[in-house]
PDB file of N, CA and C in Angstrom:
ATOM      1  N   UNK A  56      26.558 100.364 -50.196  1.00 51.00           N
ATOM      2  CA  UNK A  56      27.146  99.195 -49.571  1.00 51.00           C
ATOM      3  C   UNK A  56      28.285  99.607 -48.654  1.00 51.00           C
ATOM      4  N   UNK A  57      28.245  98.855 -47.665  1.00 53.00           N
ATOM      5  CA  UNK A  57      29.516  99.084 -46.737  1.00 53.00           C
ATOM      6  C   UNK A  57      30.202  98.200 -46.082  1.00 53.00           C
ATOM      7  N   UNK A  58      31.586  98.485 -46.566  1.00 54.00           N
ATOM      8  CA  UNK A  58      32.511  97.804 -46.323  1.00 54.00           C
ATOM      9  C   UNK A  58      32.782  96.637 -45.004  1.00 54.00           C
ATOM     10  N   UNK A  59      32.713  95.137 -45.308  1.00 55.00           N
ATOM     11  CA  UNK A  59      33.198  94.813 -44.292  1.00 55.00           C
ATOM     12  C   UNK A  59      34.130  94.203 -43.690  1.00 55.00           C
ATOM     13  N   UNK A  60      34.574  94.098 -42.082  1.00 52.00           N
ATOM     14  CA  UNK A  60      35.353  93.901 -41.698  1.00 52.00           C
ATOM     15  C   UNK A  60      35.835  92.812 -41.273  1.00 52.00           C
ATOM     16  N   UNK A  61      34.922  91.827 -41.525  1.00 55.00           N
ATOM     17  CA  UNK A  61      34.759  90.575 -41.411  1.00 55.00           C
ATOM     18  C   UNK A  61      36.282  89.584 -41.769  1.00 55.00           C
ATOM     19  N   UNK A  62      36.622  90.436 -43.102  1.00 53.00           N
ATOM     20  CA  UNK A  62      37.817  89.163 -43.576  1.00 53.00           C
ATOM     21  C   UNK A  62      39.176  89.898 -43.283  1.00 53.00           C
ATOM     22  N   UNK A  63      39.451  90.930 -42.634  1.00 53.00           N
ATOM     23  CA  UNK A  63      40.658  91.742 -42.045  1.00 53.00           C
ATOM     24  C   UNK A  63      40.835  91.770 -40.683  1.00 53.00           C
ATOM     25  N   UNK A  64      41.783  91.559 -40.244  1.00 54.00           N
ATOM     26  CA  UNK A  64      41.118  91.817 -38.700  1.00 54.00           C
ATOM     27  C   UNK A  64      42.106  93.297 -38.389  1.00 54.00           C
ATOM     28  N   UNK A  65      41.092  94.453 -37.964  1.00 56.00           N
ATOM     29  CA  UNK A  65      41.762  95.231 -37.481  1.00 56.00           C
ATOM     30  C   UNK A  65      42.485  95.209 -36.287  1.00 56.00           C
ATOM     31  N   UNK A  66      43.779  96.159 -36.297  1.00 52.00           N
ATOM     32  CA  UNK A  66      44.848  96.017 -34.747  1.00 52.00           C
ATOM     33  C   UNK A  66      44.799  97.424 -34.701  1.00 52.00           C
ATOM     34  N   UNK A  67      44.705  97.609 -33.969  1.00 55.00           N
ATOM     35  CA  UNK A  67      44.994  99.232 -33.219  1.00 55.00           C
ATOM     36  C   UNK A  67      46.721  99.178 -33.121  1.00 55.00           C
ATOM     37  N   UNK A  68      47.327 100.254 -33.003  1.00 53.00           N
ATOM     38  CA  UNK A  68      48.731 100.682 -32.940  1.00 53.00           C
ATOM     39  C   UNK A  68      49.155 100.147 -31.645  1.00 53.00           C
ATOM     40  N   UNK A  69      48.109 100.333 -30.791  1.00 60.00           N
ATOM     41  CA  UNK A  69      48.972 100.050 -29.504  1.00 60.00           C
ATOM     42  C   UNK A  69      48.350  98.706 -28.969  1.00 60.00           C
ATOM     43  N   UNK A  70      47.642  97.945 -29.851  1.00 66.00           N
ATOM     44  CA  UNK A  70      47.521  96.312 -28.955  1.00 66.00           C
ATOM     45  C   UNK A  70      48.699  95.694 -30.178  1.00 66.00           C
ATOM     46  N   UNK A  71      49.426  96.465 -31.050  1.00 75.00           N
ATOM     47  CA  UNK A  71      50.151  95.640 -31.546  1.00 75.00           C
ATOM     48  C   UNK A  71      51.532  94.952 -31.432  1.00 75.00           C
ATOM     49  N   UNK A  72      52.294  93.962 -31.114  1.00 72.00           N
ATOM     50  CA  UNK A  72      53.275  93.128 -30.448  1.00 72.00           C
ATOM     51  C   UNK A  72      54.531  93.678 -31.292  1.00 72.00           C
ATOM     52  N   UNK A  73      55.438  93.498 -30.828  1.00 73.00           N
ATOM     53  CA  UNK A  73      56.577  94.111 -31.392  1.00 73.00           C
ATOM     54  C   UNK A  73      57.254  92.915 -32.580  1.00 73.00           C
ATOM     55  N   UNK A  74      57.577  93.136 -33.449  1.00 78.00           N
ATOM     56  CA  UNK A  74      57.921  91.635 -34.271  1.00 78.00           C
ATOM     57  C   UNK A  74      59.549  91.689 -34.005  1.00 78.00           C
ATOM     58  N   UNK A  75      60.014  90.288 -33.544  1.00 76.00           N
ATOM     59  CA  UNK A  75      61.326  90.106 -33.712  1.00 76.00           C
ATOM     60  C   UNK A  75      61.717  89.501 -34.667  1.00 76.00           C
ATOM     61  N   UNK A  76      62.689  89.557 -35.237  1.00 78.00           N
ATOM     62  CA  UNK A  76      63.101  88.304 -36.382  1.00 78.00           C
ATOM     63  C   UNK A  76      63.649  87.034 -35.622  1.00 78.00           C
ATOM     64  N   UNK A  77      63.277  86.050 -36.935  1.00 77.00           N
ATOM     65  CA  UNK A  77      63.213  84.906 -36.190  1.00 77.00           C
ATOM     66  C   UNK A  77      64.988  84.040 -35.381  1.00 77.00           C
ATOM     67  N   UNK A  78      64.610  83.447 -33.951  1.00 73.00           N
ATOM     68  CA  UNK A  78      66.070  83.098 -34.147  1.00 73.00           C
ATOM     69  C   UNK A  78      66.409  82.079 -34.821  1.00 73.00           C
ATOM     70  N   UNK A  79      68.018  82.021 -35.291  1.00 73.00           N
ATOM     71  CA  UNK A  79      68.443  81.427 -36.160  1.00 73.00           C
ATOM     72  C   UNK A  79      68.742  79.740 -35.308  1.00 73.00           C
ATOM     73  N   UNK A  80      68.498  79.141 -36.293  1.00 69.00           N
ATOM     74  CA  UNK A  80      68.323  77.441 -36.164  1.00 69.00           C
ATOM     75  C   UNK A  80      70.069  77.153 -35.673  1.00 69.00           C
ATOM     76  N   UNK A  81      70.099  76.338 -34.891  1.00 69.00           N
ATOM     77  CA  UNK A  81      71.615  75.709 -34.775  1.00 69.00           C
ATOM     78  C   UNK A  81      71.389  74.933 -36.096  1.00 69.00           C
ATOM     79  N   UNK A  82      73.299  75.327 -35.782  1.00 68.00           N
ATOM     80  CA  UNK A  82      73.981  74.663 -37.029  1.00 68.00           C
ATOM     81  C   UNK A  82      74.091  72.982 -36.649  1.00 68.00           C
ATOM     82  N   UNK A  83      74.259  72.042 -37.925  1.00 70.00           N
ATOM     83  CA  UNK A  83      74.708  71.005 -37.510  1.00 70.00           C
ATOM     84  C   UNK A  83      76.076  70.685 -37.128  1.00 70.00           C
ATOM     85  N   UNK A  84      76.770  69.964 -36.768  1.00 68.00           N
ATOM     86  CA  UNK A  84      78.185  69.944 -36.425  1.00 68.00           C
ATOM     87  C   UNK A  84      79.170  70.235 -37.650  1.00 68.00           C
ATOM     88  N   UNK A  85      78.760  69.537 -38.820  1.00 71.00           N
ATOM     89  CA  UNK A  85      79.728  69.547 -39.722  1.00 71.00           C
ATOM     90  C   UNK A  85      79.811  70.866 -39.582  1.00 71.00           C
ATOM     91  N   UNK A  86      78.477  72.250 -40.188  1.00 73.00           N
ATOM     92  CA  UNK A  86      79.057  72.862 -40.438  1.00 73.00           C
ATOM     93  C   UNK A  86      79.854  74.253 -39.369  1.00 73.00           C
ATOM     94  N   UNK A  87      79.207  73.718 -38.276  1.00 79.00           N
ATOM     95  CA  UNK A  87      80.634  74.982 -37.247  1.00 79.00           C
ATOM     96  C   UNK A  87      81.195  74.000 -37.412  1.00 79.00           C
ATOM     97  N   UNK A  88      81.932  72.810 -37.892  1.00 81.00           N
ATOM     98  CA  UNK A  88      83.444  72.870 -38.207  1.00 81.00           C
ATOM     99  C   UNK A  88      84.005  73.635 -39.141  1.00 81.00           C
ATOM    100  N   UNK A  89      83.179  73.796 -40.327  1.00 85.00           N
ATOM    101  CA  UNK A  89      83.681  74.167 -41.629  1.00 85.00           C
ATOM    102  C   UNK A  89      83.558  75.911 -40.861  1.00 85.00           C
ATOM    103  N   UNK A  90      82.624  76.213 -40.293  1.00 89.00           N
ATOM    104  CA  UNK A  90      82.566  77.851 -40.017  1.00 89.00           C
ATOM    105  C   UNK A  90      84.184  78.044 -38.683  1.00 89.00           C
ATOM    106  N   UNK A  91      84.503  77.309 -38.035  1.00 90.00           N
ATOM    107  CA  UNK A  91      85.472  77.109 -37.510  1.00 90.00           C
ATOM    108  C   UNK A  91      86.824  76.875 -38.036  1.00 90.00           C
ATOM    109  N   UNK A  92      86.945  76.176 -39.206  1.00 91.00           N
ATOM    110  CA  UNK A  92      88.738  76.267 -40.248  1.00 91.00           C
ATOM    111  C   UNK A  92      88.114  77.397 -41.036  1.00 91.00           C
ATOM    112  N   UNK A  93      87.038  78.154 -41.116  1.00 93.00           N
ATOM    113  CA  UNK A  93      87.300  78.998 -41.678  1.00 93.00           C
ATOM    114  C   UNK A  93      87.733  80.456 -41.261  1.00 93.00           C
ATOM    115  N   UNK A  94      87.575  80.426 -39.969  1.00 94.00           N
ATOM    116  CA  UNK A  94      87.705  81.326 -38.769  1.00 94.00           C
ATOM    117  C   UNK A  94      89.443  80.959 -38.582  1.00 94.00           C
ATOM    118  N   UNK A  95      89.793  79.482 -38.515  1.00 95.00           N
ATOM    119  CA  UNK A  95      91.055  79.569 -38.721  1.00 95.00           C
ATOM    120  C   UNK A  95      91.683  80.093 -39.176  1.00 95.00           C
ATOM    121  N   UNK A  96      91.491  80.283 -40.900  1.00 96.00           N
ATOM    122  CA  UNK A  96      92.225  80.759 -41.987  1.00 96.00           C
ATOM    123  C   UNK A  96      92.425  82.079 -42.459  1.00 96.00           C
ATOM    124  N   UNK A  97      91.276  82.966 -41.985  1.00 96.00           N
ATOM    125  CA  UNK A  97      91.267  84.251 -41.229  1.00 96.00           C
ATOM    126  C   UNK A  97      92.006  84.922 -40.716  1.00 96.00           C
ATOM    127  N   UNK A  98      92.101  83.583 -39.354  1.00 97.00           N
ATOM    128  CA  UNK A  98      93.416  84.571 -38.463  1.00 97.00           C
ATOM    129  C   UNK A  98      94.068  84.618 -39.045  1.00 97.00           C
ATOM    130  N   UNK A  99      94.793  82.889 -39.384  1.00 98.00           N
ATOM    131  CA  UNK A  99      95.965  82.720 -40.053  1.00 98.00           C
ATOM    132  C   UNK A  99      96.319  83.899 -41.159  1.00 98.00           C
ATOM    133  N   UNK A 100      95.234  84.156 -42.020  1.00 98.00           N
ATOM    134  CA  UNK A 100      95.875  85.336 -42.785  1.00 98.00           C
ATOM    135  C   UNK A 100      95.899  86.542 -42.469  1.00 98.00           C
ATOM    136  N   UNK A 101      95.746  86.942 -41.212  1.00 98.00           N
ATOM    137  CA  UNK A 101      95.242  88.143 -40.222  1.00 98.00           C
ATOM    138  C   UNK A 101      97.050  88.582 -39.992  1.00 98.00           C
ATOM    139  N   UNK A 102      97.050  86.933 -39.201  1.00 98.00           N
ATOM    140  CA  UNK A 102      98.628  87.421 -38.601  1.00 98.00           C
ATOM    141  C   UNK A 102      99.766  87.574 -39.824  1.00 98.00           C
ATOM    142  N   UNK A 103      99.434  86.790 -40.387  1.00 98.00           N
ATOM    143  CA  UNK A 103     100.345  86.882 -41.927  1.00 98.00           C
ATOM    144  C   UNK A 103     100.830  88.176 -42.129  1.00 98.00           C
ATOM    145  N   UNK A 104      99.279  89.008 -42.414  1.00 98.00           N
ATOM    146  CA  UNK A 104      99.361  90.529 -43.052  1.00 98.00           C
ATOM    147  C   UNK A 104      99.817  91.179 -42.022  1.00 98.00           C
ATOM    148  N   UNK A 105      99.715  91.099 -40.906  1.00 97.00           N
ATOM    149  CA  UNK A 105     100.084  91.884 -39.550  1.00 97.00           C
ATOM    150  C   UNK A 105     101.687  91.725 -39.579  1.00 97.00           C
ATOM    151  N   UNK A 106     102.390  90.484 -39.762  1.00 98.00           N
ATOM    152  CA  UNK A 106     103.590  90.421 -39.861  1.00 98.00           C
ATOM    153  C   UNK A 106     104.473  90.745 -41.315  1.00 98.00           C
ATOM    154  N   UNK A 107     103.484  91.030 -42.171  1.00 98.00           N
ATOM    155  CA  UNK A 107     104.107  91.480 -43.154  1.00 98.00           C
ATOM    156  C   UNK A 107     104.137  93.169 -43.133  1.00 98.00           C
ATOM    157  N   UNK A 108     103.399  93.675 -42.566  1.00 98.00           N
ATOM    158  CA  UNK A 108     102.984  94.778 -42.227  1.00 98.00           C
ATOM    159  C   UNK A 108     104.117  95.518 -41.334  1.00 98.00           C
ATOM    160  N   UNK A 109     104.311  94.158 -40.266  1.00 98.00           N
ATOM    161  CA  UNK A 109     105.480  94.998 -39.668  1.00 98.00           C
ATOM    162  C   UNK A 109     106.836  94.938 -39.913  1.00 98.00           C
ATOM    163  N   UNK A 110     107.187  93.855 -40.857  1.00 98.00           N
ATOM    164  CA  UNK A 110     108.431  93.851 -41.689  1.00 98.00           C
ATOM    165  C   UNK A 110     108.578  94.906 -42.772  1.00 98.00           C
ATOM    166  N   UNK A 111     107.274  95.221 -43.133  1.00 98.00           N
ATOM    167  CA  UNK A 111     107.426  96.393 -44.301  1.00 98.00           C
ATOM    168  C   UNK A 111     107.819  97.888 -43.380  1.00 98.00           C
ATOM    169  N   UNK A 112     107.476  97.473 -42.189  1.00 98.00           N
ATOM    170  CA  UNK A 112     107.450  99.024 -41.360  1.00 98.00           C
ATOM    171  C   UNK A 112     108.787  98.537 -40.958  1.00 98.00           C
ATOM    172  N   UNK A 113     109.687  97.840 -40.889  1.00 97.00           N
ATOM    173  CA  UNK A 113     111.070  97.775 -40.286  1.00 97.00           C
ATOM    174  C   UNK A 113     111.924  98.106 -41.434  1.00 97.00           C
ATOM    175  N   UNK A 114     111.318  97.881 -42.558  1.00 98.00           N
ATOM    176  CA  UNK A 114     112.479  97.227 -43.748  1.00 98.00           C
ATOM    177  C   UNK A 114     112.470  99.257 -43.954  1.00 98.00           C
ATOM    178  N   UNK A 115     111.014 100.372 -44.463  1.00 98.00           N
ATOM    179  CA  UNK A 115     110.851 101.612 -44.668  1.00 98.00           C
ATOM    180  C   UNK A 115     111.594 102.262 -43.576  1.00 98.00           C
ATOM    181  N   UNK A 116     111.843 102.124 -42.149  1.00 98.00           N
ATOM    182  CA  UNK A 116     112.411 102.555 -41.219  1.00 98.00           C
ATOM    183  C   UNK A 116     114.229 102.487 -41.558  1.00 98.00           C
ATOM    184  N   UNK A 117     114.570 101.090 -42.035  1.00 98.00           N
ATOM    185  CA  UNK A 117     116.020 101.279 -41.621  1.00 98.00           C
ATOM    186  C   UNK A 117     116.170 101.483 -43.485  1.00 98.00           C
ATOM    187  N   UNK A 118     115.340 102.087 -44.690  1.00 98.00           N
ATOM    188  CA  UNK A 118     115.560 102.601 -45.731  1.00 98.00           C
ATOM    189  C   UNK A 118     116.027 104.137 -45.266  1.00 98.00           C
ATOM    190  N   UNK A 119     115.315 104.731 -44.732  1.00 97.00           N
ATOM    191  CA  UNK A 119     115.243 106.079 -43.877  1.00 97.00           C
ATOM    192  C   UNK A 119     116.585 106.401 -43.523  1.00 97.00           C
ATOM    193  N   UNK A 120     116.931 105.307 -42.224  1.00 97.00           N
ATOM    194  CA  UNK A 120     117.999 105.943 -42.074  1.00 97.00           C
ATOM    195  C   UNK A 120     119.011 105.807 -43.187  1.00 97.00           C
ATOM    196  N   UNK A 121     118.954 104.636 -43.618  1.00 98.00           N
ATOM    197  CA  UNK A 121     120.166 104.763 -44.789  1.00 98.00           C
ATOM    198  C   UNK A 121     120.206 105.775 -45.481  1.00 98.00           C
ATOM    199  N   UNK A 122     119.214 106.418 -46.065  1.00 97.00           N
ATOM    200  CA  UNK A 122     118.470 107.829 -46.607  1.00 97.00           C
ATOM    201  C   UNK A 122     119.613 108.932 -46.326  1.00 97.00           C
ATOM    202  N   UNK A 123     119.285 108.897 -45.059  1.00 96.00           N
ATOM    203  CA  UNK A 123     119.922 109.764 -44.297  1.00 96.00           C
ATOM    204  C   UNK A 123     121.158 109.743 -43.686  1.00 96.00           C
ATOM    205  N   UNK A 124     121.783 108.706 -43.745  1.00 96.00           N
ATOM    206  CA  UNK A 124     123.535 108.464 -43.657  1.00 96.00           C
ATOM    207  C   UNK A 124     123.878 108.893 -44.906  1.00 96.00           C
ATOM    208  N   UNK A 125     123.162 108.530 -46.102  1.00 96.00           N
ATOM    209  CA  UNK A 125     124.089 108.873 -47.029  1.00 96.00           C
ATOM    210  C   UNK A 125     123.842 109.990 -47.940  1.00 96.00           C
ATOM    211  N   UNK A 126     122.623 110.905 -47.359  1.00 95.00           N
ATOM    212  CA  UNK A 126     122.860 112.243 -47.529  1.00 95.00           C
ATOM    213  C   UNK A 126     123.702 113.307 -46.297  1.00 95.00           C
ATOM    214  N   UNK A 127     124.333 112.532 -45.471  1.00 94.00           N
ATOM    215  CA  UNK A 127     125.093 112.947 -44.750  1.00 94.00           C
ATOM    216  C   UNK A 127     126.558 112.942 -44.620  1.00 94.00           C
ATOM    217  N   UNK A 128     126.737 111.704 -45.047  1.00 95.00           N
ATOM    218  CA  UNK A 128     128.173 111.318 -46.182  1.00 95.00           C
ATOM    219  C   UNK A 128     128.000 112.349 -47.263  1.00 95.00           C
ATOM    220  N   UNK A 129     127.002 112.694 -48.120  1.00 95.00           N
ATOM    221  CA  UNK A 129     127.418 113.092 -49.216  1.00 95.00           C
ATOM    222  C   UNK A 129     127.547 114.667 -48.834  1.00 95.00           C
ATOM    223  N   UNK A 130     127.051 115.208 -47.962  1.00 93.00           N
ATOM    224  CA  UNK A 130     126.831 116.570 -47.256  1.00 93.00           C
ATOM    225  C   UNK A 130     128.713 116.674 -46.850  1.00 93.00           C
ATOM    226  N   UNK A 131     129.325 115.782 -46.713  1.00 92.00           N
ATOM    227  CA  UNK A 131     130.582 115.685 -45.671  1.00 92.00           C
ATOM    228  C   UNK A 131     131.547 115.839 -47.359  1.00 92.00           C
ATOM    229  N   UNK A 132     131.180 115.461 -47.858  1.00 92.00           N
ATOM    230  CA  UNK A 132     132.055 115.244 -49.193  1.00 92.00           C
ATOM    231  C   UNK A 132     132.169 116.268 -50.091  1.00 92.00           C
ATOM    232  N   UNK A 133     130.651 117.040 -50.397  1.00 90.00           N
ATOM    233  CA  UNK A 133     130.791 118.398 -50.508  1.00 90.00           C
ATOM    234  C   UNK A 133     131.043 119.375 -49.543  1.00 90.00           C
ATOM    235  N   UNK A 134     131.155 119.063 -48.742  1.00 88.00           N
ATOM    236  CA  UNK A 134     131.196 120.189 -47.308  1.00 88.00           C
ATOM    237  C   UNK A 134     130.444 121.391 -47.201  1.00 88.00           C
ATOM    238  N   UNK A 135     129.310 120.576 -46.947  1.00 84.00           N
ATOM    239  CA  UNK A 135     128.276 121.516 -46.571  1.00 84.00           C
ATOM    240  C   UNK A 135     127.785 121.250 -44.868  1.00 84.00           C
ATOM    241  N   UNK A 136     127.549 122.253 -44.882  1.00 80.00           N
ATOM    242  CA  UNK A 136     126.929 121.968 -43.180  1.00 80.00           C
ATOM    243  C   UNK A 136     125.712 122.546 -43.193  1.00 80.00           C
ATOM    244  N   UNK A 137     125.208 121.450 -42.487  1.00 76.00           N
ATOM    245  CA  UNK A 137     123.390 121.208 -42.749  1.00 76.00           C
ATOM    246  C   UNK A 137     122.842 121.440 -41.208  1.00 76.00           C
ATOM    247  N   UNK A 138     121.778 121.769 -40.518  1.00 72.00           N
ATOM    248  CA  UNK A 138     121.119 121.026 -39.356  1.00 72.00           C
ATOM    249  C   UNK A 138     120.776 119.822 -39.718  1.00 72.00           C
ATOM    250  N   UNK A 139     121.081 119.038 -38.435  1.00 66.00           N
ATOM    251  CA  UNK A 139     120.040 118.033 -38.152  1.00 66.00           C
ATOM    252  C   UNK A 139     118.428 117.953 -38.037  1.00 66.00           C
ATOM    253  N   UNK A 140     118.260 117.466 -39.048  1.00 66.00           N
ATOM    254  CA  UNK A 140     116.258 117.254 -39.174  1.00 66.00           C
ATOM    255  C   UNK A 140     115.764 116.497 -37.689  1.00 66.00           C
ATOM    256  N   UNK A 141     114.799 117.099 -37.521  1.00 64.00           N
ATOM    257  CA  UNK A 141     114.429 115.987 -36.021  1.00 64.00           C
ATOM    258  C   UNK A 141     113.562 114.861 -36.824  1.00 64.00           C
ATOM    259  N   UNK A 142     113.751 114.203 -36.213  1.00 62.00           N
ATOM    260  CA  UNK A 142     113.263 112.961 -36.762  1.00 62.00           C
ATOM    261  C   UNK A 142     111.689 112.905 -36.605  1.00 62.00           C
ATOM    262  N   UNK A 143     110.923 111.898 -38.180  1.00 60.00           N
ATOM    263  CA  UNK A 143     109.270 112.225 -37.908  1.00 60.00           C
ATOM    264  C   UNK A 143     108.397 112.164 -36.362  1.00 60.00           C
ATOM    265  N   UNK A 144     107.646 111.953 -35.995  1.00 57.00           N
ATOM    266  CA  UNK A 144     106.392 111.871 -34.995  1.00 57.00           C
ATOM    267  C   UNK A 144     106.447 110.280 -34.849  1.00 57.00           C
ATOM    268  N   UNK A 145     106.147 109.524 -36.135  1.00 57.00           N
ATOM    269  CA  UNK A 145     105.491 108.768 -35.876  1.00 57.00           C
ATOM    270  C   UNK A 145     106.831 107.615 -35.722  1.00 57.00           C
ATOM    271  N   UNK A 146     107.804 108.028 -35.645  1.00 51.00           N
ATOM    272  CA  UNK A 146     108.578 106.654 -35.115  1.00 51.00           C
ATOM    273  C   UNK A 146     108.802 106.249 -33.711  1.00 51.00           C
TER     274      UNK A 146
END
């Protein structure tokens, strides 16, 4: 017996169409609103962390120098004489 081809339909490699996935359906309004305050709240906590970020980088910066005034006071008190460290790269 031999097989038939009747209930398959063969495709050759090259008559075959490229598959895209399907595009996606618009939204109804409600929800790009809701996808929209949520995009809000995002930023909103975007800039939050960004400004906390750079208060933490102001507040570690002027710890530093204090750091360093008052191992310089205390350098003056024992009387030691030190070089000056150059200060890091990244400030």
């Amino acid at each position: 017996m031999e097989p038939s081809d009747e209930g398959a339909p063969s495709l050759s490699p090259q008559t075959e169409r490229p598959v895209f996935p399907p595009s996606p359906r618009p939204r109804a309004p409600e929800h790009e609103l809701r996808d929209r305050t949520k995009a809000a709240k995002l930023r909103h906590k975007a800039a939050r962390a960004r400004m906390k970020s750079n208060r933490l980088e102001d507040r570690a910066r002027h710890l530093v120098q204090k750091a360093a005034k008052m191992e310089r006071r205390a350098d003056e008190l024992d009387g030691i004489s030190r070089t000056p460290m150059q200060s890091p790269l990244n400030e």
